[in-house]
XYZ file of C-alpha atoms in Angstrom:
334
model
C -32.970 -83.589 -12.538
C -33.125 -86.729 -14.707
C -34.373 -84.655 -17.640
C -31.592 -82.110 -17.133
C -28.991 -84.893 -17.085
C -30.337 -86.470 -20.260
C -30.309 -83.194 -22.163
C -26.839 -82.304 -20.843
C -25.461 -85.669 -21.997
C -26.904 -85.196 -25.475
C -25.334 -81.729 -25.657
C -21.950 -83.006 -24.455
C -22.073 -80.950 -21.250
C -22.387 -83.757 -18.703
C -19.514 -86.244 -18.849
C -19.029 -89.597 -17.181
C -17.313 -88.156 -14.112
C -19.354 -84.937 -13.990
C -21.738 -83.960 -11.193
C -25.322 -82.705 -11.457
C -27.246 -81.087 -8.632
C -30.530 -79.279 -8.078
C -30.597 -75.644 -7.069
C -32.340 -76.117 -3.704
C -29.820 -78.814 -2.747
C -26.882 -76.603 -3.702
C -28.319 -73.747 -1.686
C -28.247 -75.846 1.490
C -24.596 -76.876 1.161
C -21.932 -75.500 3.447
C -19.023 -73.643 1.828
C -16.735 -76.649 2.380
C -19.267 -79.046 0.827
C -19.759 -76.713 -2.147
C -16.007 -76.501 -2.715
C -15.820 -80.303 -2.768
C -18.246 -80.636 -5.702
C -17.401 -77.466 -7.651
C -14.463 -78.951 -9.624
C -16.767 -81.578 -11.155
C -20.084 -79.694 -11.133
C -21.429 -79.522 -14.688
C -25.228 -79.269 -14.372
C -27.454 -77.386 -11.934
C -31.133 -78.112 -12.489
C -34.116 -76.152 -11.202
C -31.830 -73.298 -10.191
C -33.067 -69.869 -9.194
C -31.244 -66.590 -9.944
C -29.974 -66.629 -6.356
C -28.482 -70.088 -6.905
C -26.631 -68.820 -9.974
C -25.354 -65.844 -8.001
C -24.155 -68.066 -5.132
C -22.364 -70.350 -7.589
C -20.603 -67.458 -9.303
C -19.536 -65.721 -6.107
C -18.219 -68.948 -4.598
C -16.123 -69.542 -7.717
C -14.579 -66.101 -8.263
C -15.004 -64.449 -4.865
C -17.118 -61.514 -6.085
C -19.098 -59.853 -3.319
C -18.116 -62.307 -0.577
C -18.378 -60.533 2.809
C -15.050 -59.317 4.153
C -15.984 -59.225 7.822
C -18.774 -59.690 10.340
C -20.486 -56.387 9.540
C -20.734 -57.118 5.817
C -21.844 -60.693 6.502
C -24.676 -59.509 8.753
C -25.816 -56.962 6.161
C -25.839 -59.640 3.447
C -27.669 -62.141 5.659
C -30.090 -59.653 7.206
C -33.219 -61.397 5.928
C -32.126 -64.816 7.204
C -30.984 -63.371 10.520
C -34.458 -61.978 11.077
C -36.261 -65.075 9.761
C -34.083 -67.950 10.998
C -32.084 -66.365 13.802
C -28.681 -67.232 12.333
C -25.569 -65.638 13.837
C -22.042 -64.874 12.625
C -20.444 -66.928 15.376
C -22.399 -70.139 14.734
C -23.286 -70.075 11.036
C -20.506 -68.240 9.143
C -18.913 -71.552 8.123
C -22.236 -73.222 7.371
C -23.937 -70.855 4.915
C -23.014 -69.944 1.364
C -21.260 -67.931 0.051
C -19.038 -67.918 3.156
C -16.708 -65.056 4.101
C -13.484 -63.628 2.703
C -10.935 -65.109 5.120
C -12.308 -68.647 4.762
C -12.603 -68.299 0.958
C -9.003 -67.127 0.543
C -7.643 -69.914 2.748
C -9.179 -72.514 0.438
C -7.866 -70.745 -2.687
C -4.278 -69.617 -2.194
C -3.865 -69.032 -5.936
C -7.043 -66.964 -6.267
C -10.484 -67.734 -7.612
C -11.666 -69.021 -10.965
C -12.483 -66.937 -14.006
C -16.246 -67.255 -14.495
C -18.389 -66.527 -17.554
C -22.191 -66.377 -17.315
C -24.866 -66.197 -20.012
C -28.360 -64.900 -19.342
C -31.342 -63.178 -20.917
C -33.725 -62.320 -18.097
C -33.862 -59.505 -15.583
C -33.311 -61.996 -12.769
C -29.983 -62.998 -14.342
C -28.547 -59.502 -13.848
C -26.897 -60.173 -10.437
C -25.075 -63.263 -11.745
C -24.092 -61.449 -14.968
C -22.644 -58.572 -12.975
C -20.821 -60.854 -10.533
C -19.183 -62.870 -13.313
C -15.799 -61.956 -14.758
C -17.401 -62.052 -18.202
C -21.162 -61.613 -18.447
C -22.815 -62.388 -21.793
C -26.420 -61.386 -22.476
C -28.615 -62.281 -25.426
C -29.092 -59.466 -27.909
C -32.471 -60.560 -29.336
C -34.341 -62.202 -26.468
C -32.395 -60.568 -23.636
C -33.901 -57.788 -21.563
C -32.358 -54.337 -21.337
C -31.510 -54.960 -17.701
C -29.574 -58.121 -18.558
C -27.789 -56.409 -21.440
C -26.847 -53.499 -19.202
C -25.377 -55.822 -16.550
C -23.411 -57.893 -19.089
C -19.962 -57.232 -20.522
C -20.774 -58.738 -23.929
C -24.053 -58.802 -25.846
C -24.505 -61.735 -28.248
C -26.324 -60.067 -31.120
C -27.537 -63.240 -32.852
C -28.316 -65.257 -29.673
C -26.164 -68.150 -30.923
C -23.796 -69.974 -28.601
C -21.496 -70.586 -31.551
C -20.806 -66.848 -31.481
C -19.304 -67.310 -28.015
C -16.822 -69.824 -29.431
C -15.862 -67.392 -32.207
C -15.489 -64.575 -29.706
C -13.201 -66.687 -27.516
C -11.040 -67.740 -30.458
C -10.737 -64.150 -31.693
C -9.984 -62.914 -28.178
C -7.161 -65.418 -27.802
C -5.911 -64.583 -31.281
C -5.769 -60.846 -30.526
C -4.015 -61.520 -27.212
C -1.378 -63.677 -28.911
C -0.905 -61.081 -31.660
C -0.307 -58.382 -29.052
C 2.350 -60.574 -27.469
C 4.013 -61.180 -30.839
C 4.029 -57.436 -31.510
C 5.565 -56.682 -28.116
C 8.224 -59.355 -28.544
C 9.233 -57.983 -31.951
C 9.067 -54.321 -30.901
C 11.027 -54.733 -27.678
C 13.734 -56.757 -29.404
C 14.257 -54.231 -32.232
C 14.278 -51.221 -29.909
C 16.637 -52.834 -27.394
C 19.102 -53.607 -30.181
C 18.869 -50.104 -31.675
C 19.329 -48.305 -28.365
C 22.160 -50.568 -27.225
C 24.153 -50.286 -30.454
C 23.820 -46.478 -30.425
C 24.949 -46.356 -26.785
C 27.945 -48.658 -27.331
C 28.950 -46.792 -30.476
C 28.830 -43.464 -28.615
C 30.984 -44.579 -25.672
C 33.450 -46.327 -28.025
C 34.099 -43.078 -29.883
C 32.406 -43.945 -33.180
C 30.138 -41.688 -35.121
C 26.504 -42.524 -34.176
C 25.665 -45.837 -35.929
C 22.039 -44.652 -36.152
C 21.165 -40.981 -36.142
C 17.808 -39.542 -35.129
C 16.306 -39.810 -38.615
C 17.419 -43.420 -38.994
C 15.975 -44.342 -35.584
C 12.714 -42.706 -36.617
C 12.775 -44.688 -39.853
C 13.320 -47.941 -37.949
C 10.388 -47.215 -35.650
C 7.898 -45.801 -38.146
C 8.563 -47.947 -41.201
C 10.339 -51.179 -40.335
C 8.557 -51.755 -37.019
C 5.178 -50.805 -38.466
C 5.430 -53.240 -41.352
C 6.742 -56.011 -39.113
C 4.064 -55.401 -36.500
C 1.325 -55.485 -39.138
C 2.652 -58.775 -40.452
C 2.630 -60.257 -36.948
C -0.681 -58.775 -35.775
C -2.969 -59.584 -38.695
C -3.093 -63.361 -38.267
C -6.522 -64.933 -37.854
C -7.649 -67.472 -35.247
C -6.963 -71.178 -35.664
C -8.763 -74.196 -34.151
C -5.667 -74.973 -32.067
C -6.243 -71.820 -30.017
C -9.303 -73.372 -28.369
C -7.313 -76.423 -27.276
C -4.924 -74.307 -25.209
C -5.617 -73.786 -21.533
C -6.555 -70.208 -20.613
C -4.000 -67.940 -19.009
C -4.311 -67.016 -15.355
C -5.882 -63.683 -14.580
C -2.632 -62.455 -12.962
C -0.275 -63.787 -15.635
C 2.224 -61.300 -17.047
C 1.726 -59.940 -20.557
C 5.413 -60.659 -21.236
C 5.824 -64.342 -20.401
C 9.081 -66.131 -19.594
C 9.332 -67.716 -23.077
C 8.924 -64.229 -24.553
C 11.686 -62.863 -22.315
C 13.931 -65.728 -23.348
C 13.249 -65.089 -27.042
C 13.831 -61.340 -26.670
C 17.093 -61.887 -24.808
C 18.475 -64.491 -27.234
C 17.508 -62.534 -30.347
C 18.860 -59.271 -28.895
C 22.204 -60.879 -28.050
C 22.466 -62.441 -31.522
C 21.733 -59.178 -33.322
C 24.068 -57.190 -31.065
C 26.955 -59.585 -31.700
C 26.439 -59.297 -35.443
C 26.161 -55.497 -35.389
C 29.135 -55.040 -33.053
C 31.305 -57.141 -35.352
C 30.249 -54.911 -38.247
C 30.818 -51.776 -36.171
C 34.331 -52.642 -34.980
C 35.631 -54.930 -37.727
C 33.364 -54.050 -40.659
C 35.832 -51.794 -42.540
C 38.538 -54.480 -42.517
C 36.128 -57.291 -43.379
C 34.685 -55.463 -46.395
C 37.698 -53.387 -47.442
C 36.201 -49.942 -46.861
C 37.539 -46.918 -45.042
C 36.278 -46.470 -41.457
C 34.159 -43.547 -40.404
C 31.750 -41.383 -42.336
C 33.740 -40.796 -45.524
C 31.180 -38.497 -47.115
C 31.702 -36.087 -44.210
C 35.511 -36.327 -44.212
C 35.872 -35.423 -47.883
C 33.006 -32.971 -48.174
C 34.006 -29.633 -49.752
C 32.590 -26.880 -47.632
C 33.767 -23.992 -45.507
C 36.739 -21.701 -45.956
C 40.419 -22.345 -46.574
C 40.958 -22.500 -42.822
C 39.616 -26.082 -42.882
C 42.594 -28.363 -43.506
C 43.170 -32.058 -44.044
C 46.158 -33.903 -42.567
C 47.138 -36.771 -44.914
C 49.438 -38.299 -42.291
C 46.696 -38.874 -39.736
C 43.924 -39.292 -42.299
C 41.678 -36.801 -40.528
C 40.821 -33.139 -40.425
C 43.269 -31.039 -38.412
C 43.090 -27.296 -38.923
C 46.276 -26.714 -36.897
C 48.797 -28.976 -38.687
C 46.859 -29.970 -41.803
C 48.621 -29.234 -45.122
C 45.750 -29.582 -47.582
C 43.063 -26.862 -47.425
C 39.562 -27.101 -48.818
C 40.528 -24.858 -51.733
C 43.057 -27.440 -52.888
C 40.345 -30.058 -53.173
C 38.112 -27.621 -54.997
C 40.775 -26.758 -57.542
C 41.988 -30.356 -58.029
C 38.522 -31.844 -58.411
C 37.002 -29.023 -60.434
C 34.970 -30.594 -63.230
C 35.833 -34.175 -62.205
C 32.676 -34.873 -60.224
C 32.190 -36.086 -56.671
C 33.964 -39.370 -57.418
C 37.243 -37.419 -57.441
C 37.088 -37.078 -53.671
C 35.957 -40.648 -53.091
C 38.427 -42.534 -55.327
C 41.611 -40.434 -55.577
C 41.954 -39.171 -52.007
C 45.425 -37.773 -52.903
C 46.532 -34.580 -54.542
C 49.267 -34.569 -57.190
C 51.038 -31.658 -58.797
């Protein structure tokens, strides 16, 4: 173990307050004793594949027996050889059992990554949350049990993979934050405009434009950022953490409220602020239909029952004057 410690110190693995242990010694620990050293355990020397598997399962809870029947099946060889029993030895032998493991970890187990290249590493690779096998020296069995295959067998590739994984995760969150904010604003302003009696602020084509063009360009701008060294300094997220975090919800809410206030001011007070006529003027003054369509100058709207100006009057008055006649004059003179 002295050699393992020396090499680990040179590699920066074993720190001043870290713990090193040999595989046979770890194997003899009780679950409670193993839990006491796991937070500081950094080196395990002379470890067998079974020791690696025990370490992984104790950390993340994979394959720990749920009850007496499963425990006896898992410990069948030792029951026959050493005469151990569930009643006397369940709290004395690793990896323990589900009820005891959950009581010591109310927030759940750890997220465990394992690297390996041999056939004997397959159980630990499969039990880990992330199993990484060597692509050049690794066996087919190890590669089949792993989640990731390191093609160049370099540990530096693991660091790059972690940084890119965190980068992609953050980019997905940025995309969701932007997309949810834009869509909430668009849907809310259309809904408020409809119940307030306005013409739809955004019609179907405009909503499609917002989603296909504006959101696509914005999402690409947010999602194409590369990894930075600062990403590796951040603590990892919990396995059960929500994809939409509380800071994201706060940002979405604040930005949605800000944009809605601005758009509602434009919707209700925009014509007065900018000196334009309210409504869809191109529809109100469009020349189409028969003479039965009439305009009421007193109310400033179409009213076929009491209107005094038919479509034909606009056609005759604006003949040869261009479309600006309807937009600028708005009145008919003899």
